[in-house]
Tab-separated table of C-alpha atoms in Angstrom:
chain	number	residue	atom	x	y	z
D	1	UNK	CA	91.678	77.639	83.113
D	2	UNK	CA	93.903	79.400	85.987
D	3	UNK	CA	92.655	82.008	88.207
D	4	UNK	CA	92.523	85.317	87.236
D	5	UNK	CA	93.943	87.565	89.517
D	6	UNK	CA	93.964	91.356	90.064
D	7	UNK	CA	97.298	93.236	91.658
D	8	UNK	CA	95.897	96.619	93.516
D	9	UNK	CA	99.637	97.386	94.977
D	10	UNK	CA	103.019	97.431	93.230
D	11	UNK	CA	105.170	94.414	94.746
D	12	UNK	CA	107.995	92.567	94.473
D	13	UNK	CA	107.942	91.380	90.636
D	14	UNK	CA	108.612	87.804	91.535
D	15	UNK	CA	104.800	87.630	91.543
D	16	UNK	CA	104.290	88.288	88.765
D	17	UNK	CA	107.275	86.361	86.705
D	18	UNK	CA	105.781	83.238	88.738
D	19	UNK	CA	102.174	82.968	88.493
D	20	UNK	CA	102.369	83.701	85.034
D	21	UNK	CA	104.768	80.869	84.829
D	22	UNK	CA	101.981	78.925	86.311
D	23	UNK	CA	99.497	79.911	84.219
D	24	UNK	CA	97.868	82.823	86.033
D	25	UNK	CA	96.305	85.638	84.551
D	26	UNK	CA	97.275	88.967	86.323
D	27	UNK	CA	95.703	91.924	85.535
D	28	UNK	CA	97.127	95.104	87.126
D	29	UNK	CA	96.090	98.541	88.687
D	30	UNK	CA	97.838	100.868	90.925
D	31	UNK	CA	95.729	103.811	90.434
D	32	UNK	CA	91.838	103.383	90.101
D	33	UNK	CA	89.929	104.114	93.076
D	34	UNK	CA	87.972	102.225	95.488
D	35	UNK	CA	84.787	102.761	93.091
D	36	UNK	CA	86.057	101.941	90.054
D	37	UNK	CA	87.757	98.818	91.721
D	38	UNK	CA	84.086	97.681	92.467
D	39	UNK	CA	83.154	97.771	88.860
D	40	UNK	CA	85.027	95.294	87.970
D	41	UNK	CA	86.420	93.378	90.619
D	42	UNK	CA	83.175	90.337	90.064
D	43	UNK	CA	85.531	89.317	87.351
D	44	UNK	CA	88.167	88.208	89.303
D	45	UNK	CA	89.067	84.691	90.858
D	46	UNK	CA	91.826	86.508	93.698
D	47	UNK	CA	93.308	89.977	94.534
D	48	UNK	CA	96.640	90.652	95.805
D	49	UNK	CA	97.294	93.840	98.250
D	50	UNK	CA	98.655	96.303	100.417
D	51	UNK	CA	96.525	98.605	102.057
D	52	UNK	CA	95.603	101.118	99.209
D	53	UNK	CA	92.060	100.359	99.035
D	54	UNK	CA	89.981	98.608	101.940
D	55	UNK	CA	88.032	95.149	101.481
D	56	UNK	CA	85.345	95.887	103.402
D	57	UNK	CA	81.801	93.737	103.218
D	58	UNK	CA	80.314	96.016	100.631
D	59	UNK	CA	83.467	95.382	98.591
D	60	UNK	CA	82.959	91.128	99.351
D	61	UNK	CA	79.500	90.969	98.698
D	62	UNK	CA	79.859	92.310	95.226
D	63	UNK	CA	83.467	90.634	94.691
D	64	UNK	CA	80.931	86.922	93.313
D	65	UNK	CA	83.944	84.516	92.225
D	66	UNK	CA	86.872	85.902	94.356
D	67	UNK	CA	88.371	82.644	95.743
D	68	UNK	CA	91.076	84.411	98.093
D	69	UNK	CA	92.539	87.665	98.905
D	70	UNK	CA	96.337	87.881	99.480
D	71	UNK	CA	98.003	90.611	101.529
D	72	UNK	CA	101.718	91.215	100.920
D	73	UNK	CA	102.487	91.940	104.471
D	74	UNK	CA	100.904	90.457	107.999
D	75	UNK	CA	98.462	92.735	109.185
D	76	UNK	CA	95.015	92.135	107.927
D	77	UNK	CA	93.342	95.298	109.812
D	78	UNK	CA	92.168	96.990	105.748
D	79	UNK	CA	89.964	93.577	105.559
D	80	UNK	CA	86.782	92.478	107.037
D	81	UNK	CA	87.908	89.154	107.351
D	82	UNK	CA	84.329	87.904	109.437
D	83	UNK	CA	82.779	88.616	106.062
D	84	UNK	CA	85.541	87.333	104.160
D	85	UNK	CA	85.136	83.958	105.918
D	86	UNK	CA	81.665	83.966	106.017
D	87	UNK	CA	81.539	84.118	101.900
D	88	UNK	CA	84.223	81.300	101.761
D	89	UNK	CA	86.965	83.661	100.463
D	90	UNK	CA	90.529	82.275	101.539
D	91	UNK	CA	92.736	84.609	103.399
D	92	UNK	CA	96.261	84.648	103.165
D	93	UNK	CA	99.079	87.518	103.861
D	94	UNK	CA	102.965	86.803	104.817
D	95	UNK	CA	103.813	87.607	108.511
D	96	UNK	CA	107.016	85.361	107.758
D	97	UNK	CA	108.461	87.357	105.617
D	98	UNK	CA	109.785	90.462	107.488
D	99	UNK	CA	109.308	89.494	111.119
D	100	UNK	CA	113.401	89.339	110.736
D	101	UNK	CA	113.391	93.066	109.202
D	102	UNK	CA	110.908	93.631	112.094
D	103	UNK	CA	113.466	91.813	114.965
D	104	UNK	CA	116.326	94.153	113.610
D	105	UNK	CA	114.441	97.156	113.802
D	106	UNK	CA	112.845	96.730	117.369
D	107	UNK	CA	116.787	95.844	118.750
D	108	UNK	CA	118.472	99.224	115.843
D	109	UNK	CA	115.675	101.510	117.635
D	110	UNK	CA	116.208	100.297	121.336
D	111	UNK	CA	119.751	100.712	120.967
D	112	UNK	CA	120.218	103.647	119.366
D	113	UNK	CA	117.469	104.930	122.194
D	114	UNK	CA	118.804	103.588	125.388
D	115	UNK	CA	122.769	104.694	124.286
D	116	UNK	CA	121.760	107.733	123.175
D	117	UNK	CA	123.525	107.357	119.943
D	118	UNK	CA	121.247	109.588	117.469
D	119	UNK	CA	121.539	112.617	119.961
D	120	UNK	CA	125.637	112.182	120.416
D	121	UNK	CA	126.295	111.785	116.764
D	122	UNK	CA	124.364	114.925	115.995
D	123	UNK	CA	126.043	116.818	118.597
D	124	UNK	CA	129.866	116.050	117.740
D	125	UNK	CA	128.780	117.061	114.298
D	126	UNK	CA	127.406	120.489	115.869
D	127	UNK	CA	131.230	120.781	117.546
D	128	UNK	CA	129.504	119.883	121.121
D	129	UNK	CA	131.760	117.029	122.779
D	130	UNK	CA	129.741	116.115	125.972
D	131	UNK	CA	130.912	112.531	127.817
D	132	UNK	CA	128.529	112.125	131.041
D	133	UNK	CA	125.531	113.847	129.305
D	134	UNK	CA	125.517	111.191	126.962
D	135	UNK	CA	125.704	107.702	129.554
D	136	UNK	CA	124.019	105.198	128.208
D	137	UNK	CA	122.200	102.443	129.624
D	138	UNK	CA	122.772	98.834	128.846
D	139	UNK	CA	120.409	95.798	128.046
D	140	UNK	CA	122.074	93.345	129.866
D	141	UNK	CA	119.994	92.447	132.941
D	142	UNK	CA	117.102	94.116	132.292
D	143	UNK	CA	113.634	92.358	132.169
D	144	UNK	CA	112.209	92.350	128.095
D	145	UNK	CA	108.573	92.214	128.165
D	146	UNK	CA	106.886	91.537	124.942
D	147	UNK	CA	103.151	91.395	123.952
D	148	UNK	CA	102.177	89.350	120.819
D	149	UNK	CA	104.036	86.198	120.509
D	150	UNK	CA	103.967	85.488	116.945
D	151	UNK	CA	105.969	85.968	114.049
D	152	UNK	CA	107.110	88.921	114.900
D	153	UNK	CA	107.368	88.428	119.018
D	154	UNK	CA	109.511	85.395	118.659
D	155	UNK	CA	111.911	86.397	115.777
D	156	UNK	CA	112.777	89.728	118.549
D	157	UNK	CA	113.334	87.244	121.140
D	158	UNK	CA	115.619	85.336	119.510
D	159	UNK	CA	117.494	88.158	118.661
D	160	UNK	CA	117.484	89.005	121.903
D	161	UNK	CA	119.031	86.188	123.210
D	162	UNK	CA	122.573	87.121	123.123
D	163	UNK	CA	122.037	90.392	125.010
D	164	UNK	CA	121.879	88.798	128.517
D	165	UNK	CA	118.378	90.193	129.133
D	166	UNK	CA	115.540	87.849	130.375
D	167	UNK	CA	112.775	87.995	128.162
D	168	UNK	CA	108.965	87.389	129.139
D	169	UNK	CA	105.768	87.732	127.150
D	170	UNK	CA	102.179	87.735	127.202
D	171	UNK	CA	99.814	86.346	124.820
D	172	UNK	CA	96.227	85.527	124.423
D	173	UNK	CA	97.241	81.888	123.450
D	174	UNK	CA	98.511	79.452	125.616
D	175	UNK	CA	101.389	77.374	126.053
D	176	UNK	CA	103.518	79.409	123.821
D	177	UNK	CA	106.954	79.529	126.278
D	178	UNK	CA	110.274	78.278	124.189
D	179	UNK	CA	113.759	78.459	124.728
D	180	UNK	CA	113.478	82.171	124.005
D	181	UNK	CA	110.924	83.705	125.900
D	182	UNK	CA	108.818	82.613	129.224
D	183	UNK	CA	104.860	83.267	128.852
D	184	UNK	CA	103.701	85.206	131.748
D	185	UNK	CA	100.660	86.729	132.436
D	186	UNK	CA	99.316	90.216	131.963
D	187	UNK	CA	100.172	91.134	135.464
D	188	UNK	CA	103.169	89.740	135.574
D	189	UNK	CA	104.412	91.615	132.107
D	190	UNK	CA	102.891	94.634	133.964
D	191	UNK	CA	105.437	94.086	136.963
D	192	UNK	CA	108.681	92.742	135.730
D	193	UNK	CA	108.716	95.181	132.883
D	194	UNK	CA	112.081	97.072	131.770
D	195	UNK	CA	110.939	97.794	128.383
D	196	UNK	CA	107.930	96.840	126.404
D	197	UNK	CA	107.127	96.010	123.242
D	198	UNK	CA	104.745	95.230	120.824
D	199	UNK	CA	103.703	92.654	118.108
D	200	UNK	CA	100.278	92.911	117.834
D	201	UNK	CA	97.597	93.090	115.259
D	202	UNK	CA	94.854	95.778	115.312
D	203	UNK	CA	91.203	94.275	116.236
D	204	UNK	CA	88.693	95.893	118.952
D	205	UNK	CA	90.728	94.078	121.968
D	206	UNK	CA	94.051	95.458	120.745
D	207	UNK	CA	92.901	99.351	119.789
D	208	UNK	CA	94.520	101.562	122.566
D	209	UNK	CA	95.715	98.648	124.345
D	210	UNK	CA	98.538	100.983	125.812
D	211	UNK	CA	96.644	103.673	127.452
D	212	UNK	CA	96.952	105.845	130.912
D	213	UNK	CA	95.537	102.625	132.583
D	214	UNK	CA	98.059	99.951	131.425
D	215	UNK	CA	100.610	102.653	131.736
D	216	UNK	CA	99.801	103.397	135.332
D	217	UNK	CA	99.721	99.550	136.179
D	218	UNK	CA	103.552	99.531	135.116
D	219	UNK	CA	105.824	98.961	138.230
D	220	UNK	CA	108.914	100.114	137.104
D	221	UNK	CA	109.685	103.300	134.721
D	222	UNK	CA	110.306	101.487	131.207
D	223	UNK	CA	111.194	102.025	127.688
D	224	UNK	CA	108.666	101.419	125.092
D	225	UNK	CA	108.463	100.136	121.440
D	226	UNK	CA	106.025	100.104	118.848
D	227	UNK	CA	106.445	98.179	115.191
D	228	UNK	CA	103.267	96.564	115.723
D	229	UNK	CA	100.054	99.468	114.722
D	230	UNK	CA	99.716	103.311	115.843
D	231	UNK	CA	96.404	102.581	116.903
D	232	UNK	CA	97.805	99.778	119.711
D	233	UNK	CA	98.830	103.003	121.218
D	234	UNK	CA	96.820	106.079	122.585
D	235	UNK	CA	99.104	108.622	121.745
D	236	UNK	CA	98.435	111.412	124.663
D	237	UNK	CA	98.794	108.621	127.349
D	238	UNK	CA	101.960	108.031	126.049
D	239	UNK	CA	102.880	111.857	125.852
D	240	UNK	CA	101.544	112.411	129.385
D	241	UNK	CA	103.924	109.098	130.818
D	242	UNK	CA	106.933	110.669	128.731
D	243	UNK	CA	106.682	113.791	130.876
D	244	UNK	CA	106.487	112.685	133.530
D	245	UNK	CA	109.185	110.180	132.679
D	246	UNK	CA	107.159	107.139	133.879
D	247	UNK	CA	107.730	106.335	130.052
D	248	UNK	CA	112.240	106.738	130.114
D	249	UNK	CA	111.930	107.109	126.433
D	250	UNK	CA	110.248	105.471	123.155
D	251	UNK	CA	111.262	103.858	119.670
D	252	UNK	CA	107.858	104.266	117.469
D	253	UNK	CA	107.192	102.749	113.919
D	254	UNK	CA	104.233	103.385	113.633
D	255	UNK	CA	102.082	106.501	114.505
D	256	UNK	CA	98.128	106.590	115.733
D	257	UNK	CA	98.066	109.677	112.903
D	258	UNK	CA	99.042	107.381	109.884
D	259	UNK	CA	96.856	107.046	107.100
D	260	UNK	CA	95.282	103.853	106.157
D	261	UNK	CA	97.722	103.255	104.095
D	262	UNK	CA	100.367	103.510	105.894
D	263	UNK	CA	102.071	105.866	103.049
D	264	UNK	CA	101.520	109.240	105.065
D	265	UNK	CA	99.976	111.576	107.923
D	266	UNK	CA	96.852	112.141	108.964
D	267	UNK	CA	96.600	114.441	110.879
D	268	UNK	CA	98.859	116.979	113.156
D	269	UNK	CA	98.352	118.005	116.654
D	270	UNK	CA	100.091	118.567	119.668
D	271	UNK	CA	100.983	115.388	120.648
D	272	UNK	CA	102.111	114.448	117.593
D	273	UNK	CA	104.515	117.818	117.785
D	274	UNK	CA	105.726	116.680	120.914
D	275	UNK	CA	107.058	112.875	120.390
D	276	UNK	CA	108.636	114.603	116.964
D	277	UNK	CA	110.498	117.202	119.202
D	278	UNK	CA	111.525	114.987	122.205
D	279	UNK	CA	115.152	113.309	122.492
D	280	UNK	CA	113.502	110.894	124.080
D	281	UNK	CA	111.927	109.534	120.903
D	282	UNK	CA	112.701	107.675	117.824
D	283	UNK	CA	110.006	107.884	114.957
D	284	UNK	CA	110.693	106.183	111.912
D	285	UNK	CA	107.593	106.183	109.063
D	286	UNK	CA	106.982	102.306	109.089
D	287	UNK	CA	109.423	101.015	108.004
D	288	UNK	CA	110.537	97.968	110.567
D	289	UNK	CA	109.328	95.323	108.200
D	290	UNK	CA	110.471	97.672	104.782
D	291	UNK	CA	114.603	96.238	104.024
D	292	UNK	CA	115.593	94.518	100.582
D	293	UNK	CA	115.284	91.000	101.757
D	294	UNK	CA	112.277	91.316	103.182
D	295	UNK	CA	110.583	92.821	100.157
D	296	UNK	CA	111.149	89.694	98.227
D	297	UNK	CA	110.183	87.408	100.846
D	298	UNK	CA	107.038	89.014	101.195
D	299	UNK	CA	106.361	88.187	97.737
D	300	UNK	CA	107.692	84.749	97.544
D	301	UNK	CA	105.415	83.452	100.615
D	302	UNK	CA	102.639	84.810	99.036
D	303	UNK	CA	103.257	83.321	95.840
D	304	UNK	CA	104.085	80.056	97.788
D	305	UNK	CA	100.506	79.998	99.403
D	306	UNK	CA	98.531	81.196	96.211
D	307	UNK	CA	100.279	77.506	94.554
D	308	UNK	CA	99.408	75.842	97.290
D	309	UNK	CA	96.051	76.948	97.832
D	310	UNK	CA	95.366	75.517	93.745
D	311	UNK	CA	97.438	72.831	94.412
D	312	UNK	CA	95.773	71.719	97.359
């Protein structure tokens, strides 16, 4: 008999037409909470998510026959995956399938940012025709330091490569350099620096990663991007280096004040007020891995590795 599997997120509905083409059985619920979850989830074999509910290690060590957990997306943050690996329970999620939505983004963001595009537009439609004002400043020669070279880090590199810009990164593995991208290390990111971006999961090492000291250890004044988590960043150093324009200006995804599922905002304070208000800031609500294509491809890698995983 085939696994049986339960769907906690609504997906792509390739998932569903092909693992029950391969025999699967899929149960589905979009609604119940964490709680009522637990009740039943010792009857399933795998679960596929999002981030609506957390798989934490009380959640695991009730969970008797689950065989894998599947995340439709790349970070894995919502899972205790020491516990998940200590029970023999087979992670998988899709990093492949939007680090291209991801790529487009980062480069959309940066140059609507550093052109100044977002704040001309809305001006000429306001009847306010202003030419030196709005100067923008070009890519080409600058220094593109990225941190997190994987999926997500390479896939902006490459897109990067027709924009005459040198591009450097830093990662915690070795031997990563390509025809993209030279590895450097911390220090040297730190110094060469024109903009910065990152592509990064969220574990203890990377929480407020970006704060007033990394900041302050950045030679030049730089532009900074974020697709990777909120919590990579601590917000008020950021607000603090945008004043005092250490920090030229900032294209953010993702917010410190999101909620753990990614589908709202926590909370609102003052700092939050002020990257909202600045025209030196681009928020968008998460949505750098979120286009058409990448919604299916999502789906299909995870469907890919579930076969593979039984096929194995």
């Amino acid at each position: 008999m085939q696994a049986k599997i339960l769907l906690l997120d609504k997906n792509h509905p390739l998932i569903d037409e092909q693992l029950l083409k391969q025999g699967f059985v899929l149960d589905e619920d979009f609604s119940s909470s964490y709680d009522e979850v637990l009740k039943k989830i010792n009857d399933y074999d795998g679960i596929i998510i999002r981030s609506r509910i957390p798989i934490d290690a009380n959640f695991l060590n009730r969970a008797k026959n689950l065989k894998f957990i599947a995340r439709v997306g790349a970070g894995m943050e919502n899972i205790d995956c020491e516990t998940a690996k200590a029970l023999n329970i087979e992670l998988i999620n899709s990093p492949e399938g939007n680090r291209d939505s991801v790529a487009e983004h980062v480069l959309g963001m940066l140059l609507i940012l550093m052109n100044r595009l977002f704040i001309a537009s809305n001006e000429v439609k306001n009847g306010i025709w202003l030419r030196e004002e709005n100067r923008g400043d070009e890519l080409m020669g600058k220094t593109f330091g990225i941190i997190g070279y994987g999926n997500m880090g390479k896939a902006v590199a490459k897109r990067l490569s027709g924009f005459g810009v040198e591009v450097i990164f830093y990662d915690i593995l070795p031997n990563l350099s390509d025809e993209f991208a030279t590895q450097v290390s911390l220090d040297e990111l730190q110094k060469r620096a024109d903009i910065l971006s990152l592509h990064i999961p969220l574990t203890e090492l990377t929480h407020y990663i970006i704060d007033e000291n990394f900041i302050n250890k950045m030679e030049k004044d730089f532009y900074f991007v974020n697709t990777a988590r909120g919590k990579n960043l601590k917000t008020s150093a950021l607000v603090e280096a945008l004043k005092s324009r250490k920090v030229k200006a900032a294209a953010l995804d993702v917010l410190e004040y999101e909620k753990s599922s990614f589908e709202n905002l926590d909370v609102e304070n003052d700092d939050l007020k002020y990257l909202l208000n600045s025209d030196n800031v681009i928020v968008t609500p998460h949505i750098a891995g979120w286009t058409h294509q990448s919604k299916e491809k999502l789906a299909q890698f995870i469907v890919d590795k579930i076969l593979k995983l039984y096929n194995s």
